[in-house]
mmCIF file of C-alpha atoms in Angstrom:
data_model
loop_
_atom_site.group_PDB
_atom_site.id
_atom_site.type_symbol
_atom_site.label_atom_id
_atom_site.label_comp_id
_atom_site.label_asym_id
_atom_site.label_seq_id
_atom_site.Cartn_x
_atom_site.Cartn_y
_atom_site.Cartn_z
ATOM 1 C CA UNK A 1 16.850 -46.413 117.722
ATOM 2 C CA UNK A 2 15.326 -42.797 118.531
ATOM 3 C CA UNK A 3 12.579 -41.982 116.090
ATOM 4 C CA UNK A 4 13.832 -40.167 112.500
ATOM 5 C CA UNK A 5 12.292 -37.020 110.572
ATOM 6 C CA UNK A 6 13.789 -36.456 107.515
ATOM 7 C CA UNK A 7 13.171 -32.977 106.027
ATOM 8 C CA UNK A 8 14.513 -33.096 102.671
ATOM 9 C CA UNK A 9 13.836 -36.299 100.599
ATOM 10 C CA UNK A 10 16.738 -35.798 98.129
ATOM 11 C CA UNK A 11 19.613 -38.001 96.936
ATOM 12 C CA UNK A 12 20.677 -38.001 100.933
ATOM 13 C CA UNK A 13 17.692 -37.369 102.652
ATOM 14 C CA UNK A 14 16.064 -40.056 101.178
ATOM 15 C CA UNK A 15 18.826 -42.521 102.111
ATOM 16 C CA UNK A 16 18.689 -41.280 105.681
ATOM 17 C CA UNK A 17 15.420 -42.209 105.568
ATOM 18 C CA UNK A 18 16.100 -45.115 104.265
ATOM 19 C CA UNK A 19 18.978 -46.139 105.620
ATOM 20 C CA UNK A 20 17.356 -45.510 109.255
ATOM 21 C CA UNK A 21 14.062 -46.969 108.596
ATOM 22 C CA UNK A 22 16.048 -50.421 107.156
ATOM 23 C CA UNK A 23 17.986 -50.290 110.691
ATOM 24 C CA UNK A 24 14.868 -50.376 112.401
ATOM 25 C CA UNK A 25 13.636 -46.935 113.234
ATOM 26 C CA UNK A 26 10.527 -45.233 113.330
ATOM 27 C CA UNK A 27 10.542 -42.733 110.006
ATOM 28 C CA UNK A 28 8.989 -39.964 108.266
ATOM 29 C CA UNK A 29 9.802 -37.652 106.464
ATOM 30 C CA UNK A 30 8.716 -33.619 104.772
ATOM 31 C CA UNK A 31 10.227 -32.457 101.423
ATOM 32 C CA UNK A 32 8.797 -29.139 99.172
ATOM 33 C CA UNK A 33 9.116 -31.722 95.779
ATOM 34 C CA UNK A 34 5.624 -33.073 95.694
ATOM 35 C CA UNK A 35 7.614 -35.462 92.704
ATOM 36 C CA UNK A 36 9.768 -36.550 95.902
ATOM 37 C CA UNK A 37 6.890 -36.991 97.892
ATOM 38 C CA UNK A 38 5.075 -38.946 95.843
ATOM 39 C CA UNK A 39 8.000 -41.127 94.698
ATOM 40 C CA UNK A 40 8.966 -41.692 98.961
ATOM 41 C CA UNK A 41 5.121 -42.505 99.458
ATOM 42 C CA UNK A 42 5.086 -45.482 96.374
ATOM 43 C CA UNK A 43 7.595 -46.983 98.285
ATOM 44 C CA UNK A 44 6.037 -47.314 101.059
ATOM 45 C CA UNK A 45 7.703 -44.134 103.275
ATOM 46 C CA UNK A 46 5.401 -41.976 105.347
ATOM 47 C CA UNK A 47 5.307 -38.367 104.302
ATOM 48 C CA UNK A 48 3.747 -35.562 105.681
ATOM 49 C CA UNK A 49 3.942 -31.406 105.105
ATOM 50 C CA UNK A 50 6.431 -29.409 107.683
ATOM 51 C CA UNK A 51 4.192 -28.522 110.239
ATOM 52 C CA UNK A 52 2.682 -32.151 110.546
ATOM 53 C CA UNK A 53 6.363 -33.748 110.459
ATOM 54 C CA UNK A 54 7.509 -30.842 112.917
ATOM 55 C CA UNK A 55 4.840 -31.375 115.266
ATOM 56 C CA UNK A 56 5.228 -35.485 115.174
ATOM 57 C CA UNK A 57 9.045 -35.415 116.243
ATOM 58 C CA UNK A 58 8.248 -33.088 119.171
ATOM 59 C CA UNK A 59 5.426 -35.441 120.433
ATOM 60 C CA UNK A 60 7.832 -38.657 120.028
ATOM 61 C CA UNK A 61 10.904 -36.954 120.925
ATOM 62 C CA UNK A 62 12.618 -37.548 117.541
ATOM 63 C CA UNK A 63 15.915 -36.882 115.896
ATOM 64 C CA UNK A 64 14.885 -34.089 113.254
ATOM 65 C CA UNK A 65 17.557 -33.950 109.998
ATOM 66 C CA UNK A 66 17.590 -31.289 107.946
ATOM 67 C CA UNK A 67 18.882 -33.057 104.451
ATOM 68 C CA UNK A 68 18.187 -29.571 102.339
ATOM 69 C CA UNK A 69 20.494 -27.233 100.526
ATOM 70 C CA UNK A 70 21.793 -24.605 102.520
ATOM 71 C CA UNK A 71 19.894 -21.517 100.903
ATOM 72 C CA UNK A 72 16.661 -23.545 101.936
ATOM 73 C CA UNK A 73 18.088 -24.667 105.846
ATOM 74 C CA UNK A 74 16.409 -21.163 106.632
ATOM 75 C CA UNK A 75 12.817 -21.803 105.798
ATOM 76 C CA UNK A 76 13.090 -24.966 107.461
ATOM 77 C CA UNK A 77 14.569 -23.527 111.078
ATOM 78 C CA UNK A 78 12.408 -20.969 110.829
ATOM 79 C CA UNK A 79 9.655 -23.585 111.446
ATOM 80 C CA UNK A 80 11.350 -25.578 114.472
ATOM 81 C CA UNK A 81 9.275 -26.267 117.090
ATOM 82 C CA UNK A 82 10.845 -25.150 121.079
ATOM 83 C CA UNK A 83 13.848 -28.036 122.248
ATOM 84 C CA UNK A 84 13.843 -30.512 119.400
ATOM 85 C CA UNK A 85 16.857 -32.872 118.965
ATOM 86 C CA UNK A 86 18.265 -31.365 115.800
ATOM 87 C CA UNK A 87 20.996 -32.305 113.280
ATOM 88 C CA UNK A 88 21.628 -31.880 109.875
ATOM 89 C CA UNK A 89 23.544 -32.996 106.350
ATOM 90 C CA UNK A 90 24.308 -29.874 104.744
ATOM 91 C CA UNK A 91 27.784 -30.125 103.023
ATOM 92 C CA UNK A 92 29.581 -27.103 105.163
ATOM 93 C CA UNK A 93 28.621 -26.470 109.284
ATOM 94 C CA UNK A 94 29.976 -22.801 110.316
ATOM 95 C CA UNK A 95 26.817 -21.528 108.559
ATOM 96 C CA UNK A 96 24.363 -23.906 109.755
ATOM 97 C CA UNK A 97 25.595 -23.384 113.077
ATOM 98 C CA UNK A 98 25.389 -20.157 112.787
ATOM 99 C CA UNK A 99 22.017 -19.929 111.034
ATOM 100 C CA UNK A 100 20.866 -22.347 114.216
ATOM 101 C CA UNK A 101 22.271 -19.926 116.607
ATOM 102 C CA UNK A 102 20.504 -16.838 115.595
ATOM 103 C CA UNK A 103 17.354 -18.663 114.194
ATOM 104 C CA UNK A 104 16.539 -21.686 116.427
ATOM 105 C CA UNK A 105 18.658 -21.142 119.269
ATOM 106 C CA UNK A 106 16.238 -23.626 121.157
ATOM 107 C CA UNK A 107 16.810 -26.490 118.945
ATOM 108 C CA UNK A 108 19.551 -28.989 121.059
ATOM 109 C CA UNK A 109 21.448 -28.593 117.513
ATOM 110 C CA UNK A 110 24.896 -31.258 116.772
ATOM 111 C CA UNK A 111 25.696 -30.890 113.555
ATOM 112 C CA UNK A 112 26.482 -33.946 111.284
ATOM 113 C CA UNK A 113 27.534 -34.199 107.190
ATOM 114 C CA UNK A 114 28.010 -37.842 105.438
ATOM 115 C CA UNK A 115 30.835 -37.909 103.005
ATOM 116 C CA UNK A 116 28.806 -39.881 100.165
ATOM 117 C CA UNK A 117 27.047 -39.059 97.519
ATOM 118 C CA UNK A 118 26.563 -39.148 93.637
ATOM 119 C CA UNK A 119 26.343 -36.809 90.740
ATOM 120 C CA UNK A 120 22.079 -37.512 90.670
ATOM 121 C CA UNK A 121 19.948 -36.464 92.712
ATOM 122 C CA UNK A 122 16.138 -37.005 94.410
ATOM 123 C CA UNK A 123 14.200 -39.238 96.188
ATOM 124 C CA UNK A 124 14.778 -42.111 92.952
ATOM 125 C CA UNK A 125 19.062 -41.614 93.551
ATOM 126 C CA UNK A 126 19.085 -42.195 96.656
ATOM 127 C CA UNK A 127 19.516 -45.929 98.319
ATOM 128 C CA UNK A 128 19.529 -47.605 102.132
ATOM 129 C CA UNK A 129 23.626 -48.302 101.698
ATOM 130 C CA UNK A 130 24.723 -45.220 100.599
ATOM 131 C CA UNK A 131 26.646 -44.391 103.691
ATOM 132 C CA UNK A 132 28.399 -47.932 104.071
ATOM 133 C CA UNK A 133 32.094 -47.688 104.602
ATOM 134 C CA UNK A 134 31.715 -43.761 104.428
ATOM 135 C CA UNK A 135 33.263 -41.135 107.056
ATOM 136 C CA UNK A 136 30.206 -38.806 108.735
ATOM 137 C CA UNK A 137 30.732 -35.932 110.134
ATOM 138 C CA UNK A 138 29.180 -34.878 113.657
ATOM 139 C CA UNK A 139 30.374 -31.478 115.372
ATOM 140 C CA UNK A 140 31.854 -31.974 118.893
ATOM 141 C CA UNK A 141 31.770 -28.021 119.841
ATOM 142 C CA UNK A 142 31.911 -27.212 123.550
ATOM 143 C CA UNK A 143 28.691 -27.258 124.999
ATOM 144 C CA UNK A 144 27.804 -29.654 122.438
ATOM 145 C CA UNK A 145 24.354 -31.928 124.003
ATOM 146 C CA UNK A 146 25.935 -35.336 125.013
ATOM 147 C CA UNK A 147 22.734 -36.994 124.661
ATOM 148 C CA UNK A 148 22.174 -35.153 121.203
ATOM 149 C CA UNK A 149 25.550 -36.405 119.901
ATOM 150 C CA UNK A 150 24.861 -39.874 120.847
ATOM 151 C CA UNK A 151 21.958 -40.045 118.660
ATOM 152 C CA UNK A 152 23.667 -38.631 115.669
ATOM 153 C CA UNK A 153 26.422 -40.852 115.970
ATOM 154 C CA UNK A 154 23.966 -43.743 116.407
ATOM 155 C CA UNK A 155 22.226 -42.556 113.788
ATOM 156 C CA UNK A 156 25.163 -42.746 111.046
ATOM 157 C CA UNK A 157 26.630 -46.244 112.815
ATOM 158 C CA UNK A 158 23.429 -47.856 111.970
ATOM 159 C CA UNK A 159 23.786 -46.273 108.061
ATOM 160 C CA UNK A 160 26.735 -48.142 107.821
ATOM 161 C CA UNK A 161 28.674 -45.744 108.440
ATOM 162 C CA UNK A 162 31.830 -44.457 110.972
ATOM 163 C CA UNK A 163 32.167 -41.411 112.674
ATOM 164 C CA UNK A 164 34.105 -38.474 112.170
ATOM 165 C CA UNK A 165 34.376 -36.112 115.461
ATOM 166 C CA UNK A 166 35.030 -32.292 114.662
ATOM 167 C CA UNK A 167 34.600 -29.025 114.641
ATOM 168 C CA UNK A 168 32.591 -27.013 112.167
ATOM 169 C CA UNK A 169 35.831 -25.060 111.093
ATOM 170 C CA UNK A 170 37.872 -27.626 110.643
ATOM 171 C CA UNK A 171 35.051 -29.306 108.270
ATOM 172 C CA UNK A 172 34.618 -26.165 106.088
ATOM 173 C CA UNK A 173 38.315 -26.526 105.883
ATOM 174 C CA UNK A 174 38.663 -29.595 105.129
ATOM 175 C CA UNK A 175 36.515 -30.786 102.863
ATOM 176 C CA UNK A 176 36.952 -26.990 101.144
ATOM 177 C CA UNK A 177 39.926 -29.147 99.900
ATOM 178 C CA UNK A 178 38.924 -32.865 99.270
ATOM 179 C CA UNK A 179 34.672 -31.980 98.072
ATOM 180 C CA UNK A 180 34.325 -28.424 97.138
ATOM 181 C CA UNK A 181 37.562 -27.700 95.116
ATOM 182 C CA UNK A 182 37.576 -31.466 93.038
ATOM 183 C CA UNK A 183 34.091 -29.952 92.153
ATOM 184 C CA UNK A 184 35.470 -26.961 91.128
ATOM 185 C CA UNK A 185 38.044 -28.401 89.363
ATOM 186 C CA UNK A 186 36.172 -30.835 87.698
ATOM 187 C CA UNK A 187 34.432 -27.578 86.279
ATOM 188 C CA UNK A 188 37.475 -26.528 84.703
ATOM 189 C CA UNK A 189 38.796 -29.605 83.444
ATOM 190 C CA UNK A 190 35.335 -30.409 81.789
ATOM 191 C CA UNK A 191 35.248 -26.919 79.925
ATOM 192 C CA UNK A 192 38.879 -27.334 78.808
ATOM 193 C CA UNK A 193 38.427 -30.435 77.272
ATOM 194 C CA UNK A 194 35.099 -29.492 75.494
ATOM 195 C CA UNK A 195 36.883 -26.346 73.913
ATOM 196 C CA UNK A 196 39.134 -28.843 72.329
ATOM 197 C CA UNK A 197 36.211 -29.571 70.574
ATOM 198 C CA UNK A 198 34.822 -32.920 68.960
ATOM 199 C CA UNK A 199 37.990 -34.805 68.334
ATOM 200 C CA UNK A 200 38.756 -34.098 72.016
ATOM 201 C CA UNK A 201 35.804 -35.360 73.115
ATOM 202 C CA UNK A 202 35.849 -38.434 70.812
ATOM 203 C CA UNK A 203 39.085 -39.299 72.767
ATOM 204 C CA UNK A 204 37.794 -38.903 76.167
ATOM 205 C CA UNK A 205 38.497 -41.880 77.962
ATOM 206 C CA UNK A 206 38.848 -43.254 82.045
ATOM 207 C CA UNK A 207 40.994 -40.288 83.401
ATOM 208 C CA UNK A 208 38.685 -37.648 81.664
ATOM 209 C CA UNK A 209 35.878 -39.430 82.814
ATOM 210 C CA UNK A 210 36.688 -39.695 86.501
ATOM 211 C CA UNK A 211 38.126 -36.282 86.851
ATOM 212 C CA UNK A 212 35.248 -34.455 85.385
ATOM 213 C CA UNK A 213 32.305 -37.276 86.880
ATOM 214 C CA UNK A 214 31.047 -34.574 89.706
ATOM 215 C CA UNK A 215 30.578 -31.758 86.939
ATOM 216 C CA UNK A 216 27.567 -33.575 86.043
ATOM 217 C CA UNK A 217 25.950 -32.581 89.512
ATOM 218 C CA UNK A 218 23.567 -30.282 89.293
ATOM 219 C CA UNK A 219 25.019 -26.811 89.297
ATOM 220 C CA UNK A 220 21.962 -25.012 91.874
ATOM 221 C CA UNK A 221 23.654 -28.086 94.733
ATOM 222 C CA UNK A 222 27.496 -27.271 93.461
ATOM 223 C CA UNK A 223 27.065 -23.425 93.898
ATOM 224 C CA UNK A 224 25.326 -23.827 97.345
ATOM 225 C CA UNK A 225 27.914 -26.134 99.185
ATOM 226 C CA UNK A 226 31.172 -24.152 97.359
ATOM 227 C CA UNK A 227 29.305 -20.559 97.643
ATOM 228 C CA UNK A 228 28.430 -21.586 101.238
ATOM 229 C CA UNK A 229 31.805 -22.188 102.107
ATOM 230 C CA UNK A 230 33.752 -19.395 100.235
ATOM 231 C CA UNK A 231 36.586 -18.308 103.026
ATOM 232 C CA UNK A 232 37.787 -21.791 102.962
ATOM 233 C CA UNK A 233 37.260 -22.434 99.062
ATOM 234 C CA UNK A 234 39.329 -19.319 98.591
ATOM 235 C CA UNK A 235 42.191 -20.469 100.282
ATOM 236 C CA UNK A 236 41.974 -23.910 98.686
ATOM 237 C CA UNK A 237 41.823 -22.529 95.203
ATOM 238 C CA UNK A 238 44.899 -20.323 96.618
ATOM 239 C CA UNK A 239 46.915 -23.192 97.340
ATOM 240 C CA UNK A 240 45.713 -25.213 93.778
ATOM 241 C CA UNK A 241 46.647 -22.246 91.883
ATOM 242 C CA UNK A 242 50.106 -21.592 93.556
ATOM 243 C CA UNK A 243 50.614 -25.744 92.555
ATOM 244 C CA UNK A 244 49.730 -25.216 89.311
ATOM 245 C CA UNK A 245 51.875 -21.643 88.600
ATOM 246 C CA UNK A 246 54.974 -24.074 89.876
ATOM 247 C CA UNK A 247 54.151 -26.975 87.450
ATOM 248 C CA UNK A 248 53.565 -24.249 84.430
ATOM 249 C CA UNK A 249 56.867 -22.423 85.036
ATOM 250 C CA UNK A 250 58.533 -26.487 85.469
ATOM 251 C CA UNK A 251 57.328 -27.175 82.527
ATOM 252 C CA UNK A 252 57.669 -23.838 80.911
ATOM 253 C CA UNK A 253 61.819 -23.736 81.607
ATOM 254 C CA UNK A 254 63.032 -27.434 82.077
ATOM 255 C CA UNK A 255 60.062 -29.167 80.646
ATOM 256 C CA UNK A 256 60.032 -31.301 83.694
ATOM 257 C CA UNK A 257 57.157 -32.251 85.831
ATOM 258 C CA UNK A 258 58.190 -34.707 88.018
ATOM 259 C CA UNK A 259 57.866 -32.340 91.701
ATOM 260 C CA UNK A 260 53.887 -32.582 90.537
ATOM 261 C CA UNK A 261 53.417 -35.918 89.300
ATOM 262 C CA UNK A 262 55.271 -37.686 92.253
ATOM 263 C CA UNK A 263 53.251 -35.489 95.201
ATOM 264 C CA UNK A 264 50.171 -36.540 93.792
ATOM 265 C CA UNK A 265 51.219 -40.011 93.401
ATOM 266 C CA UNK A 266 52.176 -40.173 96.931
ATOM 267 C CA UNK A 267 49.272 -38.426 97.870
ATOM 268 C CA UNK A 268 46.792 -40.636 96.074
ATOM 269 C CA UNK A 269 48.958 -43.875 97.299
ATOM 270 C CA UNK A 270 48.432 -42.163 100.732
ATOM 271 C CA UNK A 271 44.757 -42.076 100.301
ATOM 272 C CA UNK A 272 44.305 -45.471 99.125
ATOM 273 C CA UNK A 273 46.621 -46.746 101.843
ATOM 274 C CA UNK A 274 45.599 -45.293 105.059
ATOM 275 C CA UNK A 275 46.796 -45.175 108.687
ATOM 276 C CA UNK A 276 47.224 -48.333 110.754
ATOM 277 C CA UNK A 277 44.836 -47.914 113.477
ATOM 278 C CA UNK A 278 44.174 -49.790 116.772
ATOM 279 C CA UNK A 279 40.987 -49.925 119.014
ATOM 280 C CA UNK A 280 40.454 -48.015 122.265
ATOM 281 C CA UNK A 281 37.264 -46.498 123.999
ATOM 282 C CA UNK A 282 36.048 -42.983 124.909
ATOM 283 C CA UNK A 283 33.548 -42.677 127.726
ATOM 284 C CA UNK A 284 31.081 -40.136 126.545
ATOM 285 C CA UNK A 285 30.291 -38.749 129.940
ATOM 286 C CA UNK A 286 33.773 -38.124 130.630
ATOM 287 C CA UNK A 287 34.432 -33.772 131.678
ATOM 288 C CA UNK A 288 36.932 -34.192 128.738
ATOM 289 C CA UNK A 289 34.591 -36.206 126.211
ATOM 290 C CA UNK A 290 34.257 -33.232 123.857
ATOM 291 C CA UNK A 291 37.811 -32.638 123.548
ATOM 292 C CA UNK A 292 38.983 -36.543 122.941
ATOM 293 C CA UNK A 293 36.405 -36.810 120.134
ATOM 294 C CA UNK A 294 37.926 -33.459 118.711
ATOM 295 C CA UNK A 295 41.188 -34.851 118.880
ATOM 296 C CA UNK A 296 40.529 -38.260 117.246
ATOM 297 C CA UNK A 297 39.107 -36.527 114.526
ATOM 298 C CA UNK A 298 41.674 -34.353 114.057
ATOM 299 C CA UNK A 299 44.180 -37.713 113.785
ATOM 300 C CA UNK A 300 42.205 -39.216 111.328
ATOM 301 C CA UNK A 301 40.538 -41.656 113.904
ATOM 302 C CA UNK A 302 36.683 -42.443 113.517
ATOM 303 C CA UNK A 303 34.191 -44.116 115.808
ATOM 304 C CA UNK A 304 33.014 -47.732 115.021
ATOM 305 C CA UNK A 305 30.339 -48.332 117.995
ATOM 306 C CA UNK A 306 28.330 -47.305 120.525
ATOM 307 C CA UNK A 307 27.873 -48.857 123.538
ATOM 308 C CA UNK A 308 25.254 -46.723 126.342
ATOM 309 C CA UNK A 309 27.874 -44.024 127.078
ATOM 310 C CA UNK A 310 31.050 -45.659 125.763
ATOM 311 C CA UNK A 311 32.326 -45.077 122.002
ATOM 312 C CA UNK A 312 34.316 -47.597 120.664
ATOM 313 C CA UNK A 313 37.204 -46.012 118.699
ATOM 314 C CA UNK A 314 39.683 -46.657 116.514
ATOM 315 C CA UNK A 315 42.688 -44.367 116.085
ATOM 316 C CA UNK A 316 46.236 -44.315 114.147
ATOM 317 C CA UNK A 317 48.660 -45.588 115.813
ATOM 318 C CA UNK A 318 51.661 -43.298 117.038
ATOM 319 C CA UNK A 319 53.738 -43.590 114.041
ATOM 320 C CA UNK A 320 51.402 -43.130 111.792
ATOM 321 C CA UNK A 321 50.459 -39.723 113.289
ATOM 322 C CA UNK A 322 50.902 -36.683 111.293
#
C-alpha cells in the first residue's frame, strides 16, 4: 500500500490510521488535540505537527486524509503542500470540493466518506475494524485523477471495507436522508420523550433507545455535517415533515395509521434485505471508467477488489434495479 497521513486523529481518523497501518502501510498522522496525540503516540502511532506530517507525505508521495470536521478542513488546506495525493472523510463532499477548488486547487483531490461511525468520539473510540462490512464513499467526478482514485479505493478495501462510486451531489443527497436527518430526528424524538418527564423516561426501553442512540453525539460534529449540508437537509426535512402532516391528519380523522407503518416496514425489510447482486469488472483505464463507476453507484453496486487497473464489482442484478 501507498504511504498514509492522517490529519485528524478522531473517532475516524484514528481508525484510518489504524485500520491502514494494521493492513500494512506506512502511517502517521497530525491532529490539534495534544490529548489525541498523546493517546495515538502510547499506542505506538507516529505523530507529528502539520507542517512535519505535510512535508513527510510530499517526500514519500503519500495519500494525505483529511479526517477533521468541516469548519476545520480550511486550516488544514490552507497548509497543503503543491500536488499531494489528497482525500478526505468529512461527512458531506460539495463543500470540500469546493473548499479544495478555491483553496488547494493543486492538491490531485478524490474525495472519499466511510459510512461508520459511533456516538463517541477521539483517538480512544476509534478501532482498526471500524469500516468492516461498511459502504465508503469515493467521488468519481470528471476529471477525477485515475491514479488518485485507485489509492482511495485501495485504501478503504484494505479497511474492510467496499466501495461506493459517486458524485459529491448525489452524496449530500443521499445521506442528507439516511445520516443527517436520523440525527436530526433523533434530536426530536429525544426531547419529546424527556418532556414527558421522569415516568417517561423510567419506561424508555429498546425502540427509544435505538431511535434516539446518535443524539448522544456530540452536538459541535452533528451541527457541522447537517449545517454543512443544509440545501439537501432542507429538502429531506421537507419530505419527513410532509410524511408526518399525512400520518397526523390519518390519525387525526380515521384514527388509522397503517399507509405509515407498512412503508416503513417495507422500507426497513428493504434495507435489511438488499439487492441480489452478481460480479463483473470495470477496467479503470477505460475513456468511460468515470462514468461506469458513477453508474454502479447510482444502482446500489459497490466495488469489492482491486486488481492493477481492474475493479472487481459487484452490481444488482436487472430485476432488482430500481
Amino acid at each position: 500500500m501507498r504511504s498514509v497521513c492522517v490529519v485528524g486523529l478522531g473517532l475516524i481518523g484514528g481508525s484510518v490510521l489504524r485500520a491502514a497501518a494494521a493492513a500494512g502501510a506506512v502511517t502517521w498522522g497530525a491532529t490539534a488535540s495534544d490529548e489525541d496525540a498523546e493517546a495515538a503516540r502510547r499506542d505506538g502511532h507516529d505523530v507529528l505537527d502539520l507542517a512535519a506530517a505535510l512535508e513527510r507525505a510530499v517526500v514519500q508521495d503519500a495519500l494525505v486524509v483529511v479526517a477533521v470536521p468541516l469548519p476545520a478542513v480550511e486550516n488544514v488546506l490552507r497548509a497543503l503542500p503543491g500536488g499531494v495525493r489528497l482525500t478526505d472523510v468529512v461527512s458531506v463532499k460539495g463543500p470540500v470540493a469546493d473548499l479544495v477548488a478555491r483553496l488547494a486547487p493543486h492538491a490531485r483531490y478524490v474525495g472519499g466518506h466511510p459510512m461508520a461511525g459511533t456516538s463517541r468520539s477521539g483517538w480512544d473510540a476509534g478501532r482498526a475494524d471500524l469500516f468492516h462490512d461498511a459502504a465508503w464513499v469515493v467521488t468519481a467526478e470528471d476529471g477525477t485523477d485515475l491514479d488518485v482514485l485507485a489509492d482511495v479505493v485501495g485504501l478503504a478495501l484494505a479497511a474492510g471495507a467496499h466501495v461506493v462510486p459517486t458524485t459529491a451531489a448525489e452524496h449530500d443527497a443521499a445521506v442528507a436522508r439516511i445520516s443527517h436527518l436520523p440525527h436530526l430526528l433523533a434530536a426530536v424524538l429525544a426531547s419529546v420523550g424527556a418532556d414527558g418527564g421522569p415516568l417517561a423516561l423510567a419506561l424508555a426501553a429498546g425502540s427509544f433507545g435505538d431511535g434516539t442512540r446518535v443524539a448522544g453525539s456530540r452536538p459541535e460534529l452533528v451541527l457541522a455535517m447537517c449545517q454543512g449540508n443544509r440545501a439537501a437537509l432542507l429538502g429531506a426535512v421537507d419530505d419527513a415533515l410532509g410524511r408526518l402532516g399525512a400520518a397526523r391528519g390519518s390519525l387525526a380523522s380515521t384514527g388509522g395509521l397503517a399507509k405509515t407503518v407498512e412503508a416503513g416496514h417495507a422500507a426497513r425489510l428493504a434495507l435489511e434485505n438488499g439487492p441480489e447482486l452478481t460480479g463483473t469488472t470495470i477496467d479503470l483505464t477505460s475513456p468511460d471508467a468515470l462514468e461506469a463507476l458513477r453508474d454502479l453507484g447510482s444502482r446500489g453496486g459497490r466495488v469489492v477488489g482491486l486488481n492493477g487497473s481492474t475493479a472487481r464489482v459487484l452490481t444488482p442484478r436487472a430485476h432488482d434495479r430500481p
